[in-house]
Coordinates of C-alpha atoms in Angstrom, one line a residue:
X30 CA 29.3 14.6 42.7
X31 CA 27.1 11.5 42.3
X32 CA 23.5 11.0 42.9
X33 CA 22.8 10.7 46.7
X34 CA 21.4 7.4 47.8
X35 CA 18.1 7.8 49.8
X36 CA 18.5 6.9 53.5
X37 CA 15.4 5.7 55.3
X38 CA 16.7 7.1 58.6
X39 CA 16.9 10.6 57.2
X40 CA 13.4 10.3 55.7
X41 CA 11.9 9.3 59.1
X42 CA 13.8 12.0 61.0
X43 CA 12.4 14.8 58.9
X44 CA 9.5 16.7 60.5
X45 CA 8.0 19.0 57.9
X46 CA 9.3 22.3 56.7
X47 CA 11.5 24.7 58.7
X48 CA 10.5 28.1 60.1
X49 CA 10.0 30.9 57.5
X50 CA 11.9 34.1 58.2
X51 CA 10.6 37.3 56.8
X52 CA 12.6 40.5 56.3
X53 CA 11.7 43.9 54.9
X54 CA 14.3 45.8 53.0
X55 CA 14.9 49.4 54.0
X56 CA 14.7 52.2 51.5
X57 CA 18.4 52.4 51.3
X58 CA 18.7 48.7 50.5
X59 CA 16.0 49.0 47.9
X60 CA 17.7 52.0 46.3
X61 CA 20.9 49.9 46.0
X62 CA 19.0 47.2 44.1
X63 CA 16.4 49.0 41.9
X64 CA 17.7 50.5 38.7
X65 CA 21.1 48.8 38.9
X66 CA 22.4 46.9 35.9
X67 CA 22.1 43.1 36.0
X68 CA 25.4 41.6 37.1
X69 CA 27.2 39.3 34.8
X70 CA 26.9 36.6 37.4
X71 CA 23.2 36.5 36.9
X72 CA 21.9 33.4 35.3
X73 CA 18.7 33.5 33.3
X74 CA 16.3 30.8 34.4
X75 CA 15.5 28.0 32.1
X76 CA 12.4 28.5 29.9
X77 CA 10.6 26.1 27.6
X78 CA 9.7 27.3 24.1
X79 CA 6.1 27.1 23.2
X80 CA 5.2 24.4 20.7
X81 CA 4.7 25.9 17.3
X82 CA 2.3 24.1 15.0
X83 CA 4.1 22.2 12.3
X84 CA 3.1 22.9 8.7
X85 CA 2.4 19.7 6.9
X86 CA 3.5 19.7 3.4
X87 CA 0.7 18.9 1.1
X88 CA 1.5 16.0 -1.2
X89 CA 0.6 16.7 -4.8
X90 CA -2.4 14.7 -5.8
X91 CA -2.8 13.2 -9.2
X92 CA -5.2 15.1 -11.5
X93 CA -8.5 13.5 -12.1
X94 CA -9.0 13.3 -15.8
X95 CA -12.1 11.7 -17.4
X96 CA -12.4 9.9 -20.6
X97 CA -15.2 12.1 -21.9
X98 CA -13.2 15.2 -21.2
X99 CA -10.3 13.8 -23.2
X100 CA -12.5 12.7 -26.1
X101 CA -14.2 16.1 -26.2
X102 CA -10.8 17.8 -26.6
X103 CA -9.7 15.3 -29.2
X104 CA -13.0 15.8 -31.1
X105 CA -12.2 19.5 -31.2
X106 CA -9.0 18.6 -33.2
X107 CA -6.6 19.0 -30.3
X108 CA -3.5 16.8 -30.4
X109 CA -2.7 14.4 -27.6
X110 CA -0.1 16.7 -25.9
X111 CA -2.4 19.7 -26.1
X112 CA -5.3 17.7 -24.7
X113 CA -3.1 16.5 -21.8
X114 CA -2.1 20.1 -21.1
X115 CA -5.8 21.1 -21.0
X116 CA -6.5 18.3 -18.6
X117 CA -3.6 19.2 -16.3
X118 CA -1.6 16.1 -16.8
X119 CA 1.7 15.4 -18.6
X120 CA 1.9 13.7 -22.0
X121 CA 4.0 10.9 -20.4
X122 CA 1.3 10.2 -17.8
X123 CA -1.3 10.3 -20.5
X124 CA 0.5 7.6 -22.6
X125 CA 1.6 5.5 -19.7
X126 CA -1.4 5.6 -17.4
X127 CA -4.6 7.2 -18.7
X128 CA -4.8 5.9 -22.3
X129 CA -4.3 2.2 -21.2
X130 CA -6.8 2.8 -18.4
X131 CA -9.4 4.0 -20.9
X132 CA -8.4 1.3 -23.4
X133 CA -7.7 3.8 -26.2
X134 CA -3.9 3.6 -26.4
X135 CA -3.8 2.8 -30.1
X136 CA -4.8 5.4 -32.6
X137 CA -7.4 3.1 -34.2
X138 CA -9.2 2.5 -30.9
X139 CA -9.1 6.2 -30.1
X140 CA -10.6 7.2 -33.4
X141 CA -13.5 4.7 -32.8
X142 CA -14.2 6.2 -29.3
X143 CA -14.1 9.8 -30.7
X144 CA -16.7 8.8 -33.4
X145 CA -18.9 7.3 -30.7
X146 CA -18.5 10.4 -28.5
X147 CA -19.6 12.6 -31.4
X148 CA -22.7 10.5 -32.1
X149 CA -23.6 10.6 -28.4
X150 CA -23.4 14.4 -28.3
X151 CA -25.7 14.6 -31.4
X152 CA -28.2 12.3 -29.8
X153 CA -28.4 14.3 -26.5
X154 CA -31.6 16.5 -26.3
X155 CA -30.8 20.2 -26.3
X156 CA -32.4 22.3 -23.7
X157 CA -34.6 24.8 -25.5
X158 CA -35.1 28.2 -23.8
X159 CA -38.4 28.7 -22.3
X160 CA -40.6 31.1 -24.2
X161 CA -40.7 34.5 -22.7
X162 CA -43.9 35.4 -20.9
X163 CA -46.1 37.8 -23.0
X164 CA -45.8 41.3 -21.8
X165 CA -48.8 42.6 -20.0
X166 CA -50.6 45.3 -21.8
X167 CA -52.0 47.9 -19.6
X168 CA -55.6 48.6 -20.2
X169 CA -56.1 52.3 -21.0
X170 CA -59.6 53.6 -20.5
X171 CA -60.4 56.0 -23.3
X172 CA -63.4 57.9 -24.3
X173 CA -64.7 56.3 -27.4
X174 CA -66.5 58.7 -29.6
X175 CA -68.5 57.4 -32.5
X176 CA -66.9 58.0 -35.9
X177 CA -69.3 59.1 -38.6
X178 CA -68.4 58.0 -42.0
X179 CA -68.7 60.7 -44.7
X180 CA -71.5 60.1 -47.1
X181 CA -70.2 58.9 -50.4
X182 CA -71.0 61.3 -53.2
X183 CA -72.6 60.1 -56.4
X184 CA -70.1 58.1 -58.5
X185 CA -69.5 59.7 -61.9
X186 CA -68.0 57.4 -64.4
X187 CA -65.4 58.5 -67.0
X188 CA -66.4 58.0 -70.6
X189 CA -64.6 58.6 -73.9
X190 CA -65.6 61.4 -76.2
X191 CA -67.1 58.9 -78.6
X192 CA -69.3 57.4 -75.9
X193 CA -70.3 60.9 -74.8
X194 CA -71.3 61.8 -78.4
X195 CA -73.3 58.5 -78.7
X196 CA -75.3 59.2 -75.6
X197 CA -76.1 62.7 -76.7
X198 CA -77.1 61.5 -80.2
X199 CA -79.4 58.8 -78.8
X200 CA -81.0 61.1 -76.3
X201 CA -82.3 63.2 -79.1
X202 CA -84.7 60.4 -79.9
X203 CA -85.2 58.6 -76.6
X204 CA -85.4 59.6 -72.9
X205 CA -82.9 58.2 -70.4
X206 CA -85.2 55.3 -69.2
X207 CA -85.9 54.1 -72.7
X208 CA -82.2 54.3 -73.6
X209 CA -81.3 52.2 -70.6
X210 CA -84.0 49.6 -71.3
X211 CA -82.8 49.3 -75.0
X212 CA -79.2 48.9 -73.9
X213 CA -80.1 46.3 -71.3
X214 CA -81.9 44.2 -73.9
X215 CA -79.0 44.2 -76.3
X216 CA -75.7 45.7 -74.9
X217 CA -73.9 44.8 -78.2
X218 CA -76.8 45.5 -80.6
X219 CA -76.1 49.1 -81.6
X220 CA -75.8 49.6 -85.3
X221 CA -72.3 49.6 -86.7
X222 CA -71.5 52.8 -88.7
X223 CA -73.6 55.1 -86.5
X224 CA -72.5 57.1 -83.5
X225 CA -74.4 54.7 -81.2
X226 CA -71.8 51.9 -82.0
X227 CA -69.5 53.4 -79.3
X228 CA -71.9 52.0 -76.7
X229 CA -71.4 48.4 -77.8
X230 CA -69.9 46.4 -74.9
X231 CA -70.6 49.0 -72.2
X232 CA -72.0 47.5 -69.0
X233 CA -75.6 48.3 -68.1
X234 CA -74.4 49.4 -64.7
X235 CA -71.9 51.9 -66.2
X236 CA -74.5 53.4 -68.5
X237 CA -77.1 53.6 -65.7
X238 CA -74.5 55.6 -63.5
X239 CA -73.7 57.9 -66.4
X240 CA -77.4 58.6 -67.1
X241 CA -78.3 59.1 -63.4
X242 CA -75.3 60.7 -61.8
X243 CA -73.7 62.3 -64.8
X244 CA -70.2 61.5 -66.2
X245 CA -66.9 63.1 -67.2
X246 CA -65.3 62.9 -70.6
X247 CA -61.7 61.8 -70.9
X248 CA -60.2 63.0 -74.2
X249 CA -57.4 61.3 -76.0
X250 CA -54.2 63.3 -76.8
X251 CA -55.5 63.8 -80.4
X252 CA -58.9 64.9 -79.2
X253 CA -57.2 67.3 -76.7
X254 CA -55.2 68.8 -79.5
X255 CA -58.3 69.2 -81.7
X256 CA -60.0 71.0 -78.8
X257 CA -56.9 73.3 -78.4
X258 CA -57.0 74.1 -82.1
X259 CA -60.6 75.0 -81.9
X260 CA -60.0 77.2 -78.9
X261 CA -57.1 79.0 -80.6
X262 CA -59.3 79.9 -83.6
X263 CA -61.7 81.8 -81.4
X264 CA -59.1 84.6 -81.0
X265 CA -57.4 85.7 -84.2
X266 CA -53.8 86.6 -83.5
X267 CA -50.4 86.0 -85.0
X268 CA -49.4 84.1 -81.8
X269 CA -52.3 81.6 -82.2
X270 CA -51.7 81.2 -85.9
X271 CA -48.0 80.6 -85.2
X272 CA -48.8 78.0 -82.5
X273 CA -51.0 76.0 -84.8
X274 CA -48.4 76.1 -87.6
X275 CA -45.7 74.8 -85.1
X276 CA -48.0 72.0 -83.8
X277 CA -48.7 70.8 -87.4
X278 CA -45.0 70.9 -88.2
X279 CA -44.2 68.8 -85.1
X280 CA -46.9 66.2 -86.0
X281 CA -45.6 66.0 -89.5
X282 CA -42.0 65.4 -88.4
X283 CA -43.2 62.5 -86.1
X284 CA -45.5 61.1 -88.8
X285 CA -48.6 61.6 -86.7
X286 CA -51.9 62.1 -88.6
X287 CA -54.9 63.2 -86.5
X288 CA -58.4 63.1 -88.2
X289 CA -60.3 66.3 -87.7
X290 CA -57.3 68.5 -87.3
X291 CA -57.8 71.2 -89.9
X292 CA -56.8 74.8 -90.3

């Protein structure tokens, strides 16, 4: 059947829509329709599929490699293929595009640029870390009690036995003040060959301390042994006699001769 040709007479004779007839189905008629399977003669009405957004395929973009990044990798002793891999490009694109673009396709030109890059890195000022702020010290209020220093006791110098005997011998003729005046006038003027010669070279201050505050006598090992011999003679016993004999034998073996050590 072809497409009908519009007729102007039919168009003019039409007078709006016809009468609408309404009809209410009875319960029996509804029961026959509701719940029944759809007959095969039923035709599903046409429906239009909703438009689904089309997913645009992203075209791969060329990696953006920089000359300084490449020179940095080469300065770290990486080969050209390894440097290209680090930059995310292929070795072929590196040789065909990037190296000519950077004007370092030849090995000689590349070596020159690497050397310049190293010099520029050395010349760059390094950011020094800011010094840490000094830690705040909390002020602690403390009761300060005055500290009293102990009074220094009188200093007693240590003299040798010869110096001790010289002072005792001179004090038999002079008093302490006269002895100190005489020594101050001539510290090295005591007569050689007398007991007083032991004071030659002694400082005036040391002699004054010894005469005023007293002094202690430091014996030599030989003098100590002589004193021990003298003490052992005070008590007569086989033990003391044997001890003295053993000490003399030991001194003889070592070739030590002590003046004043007698039986």
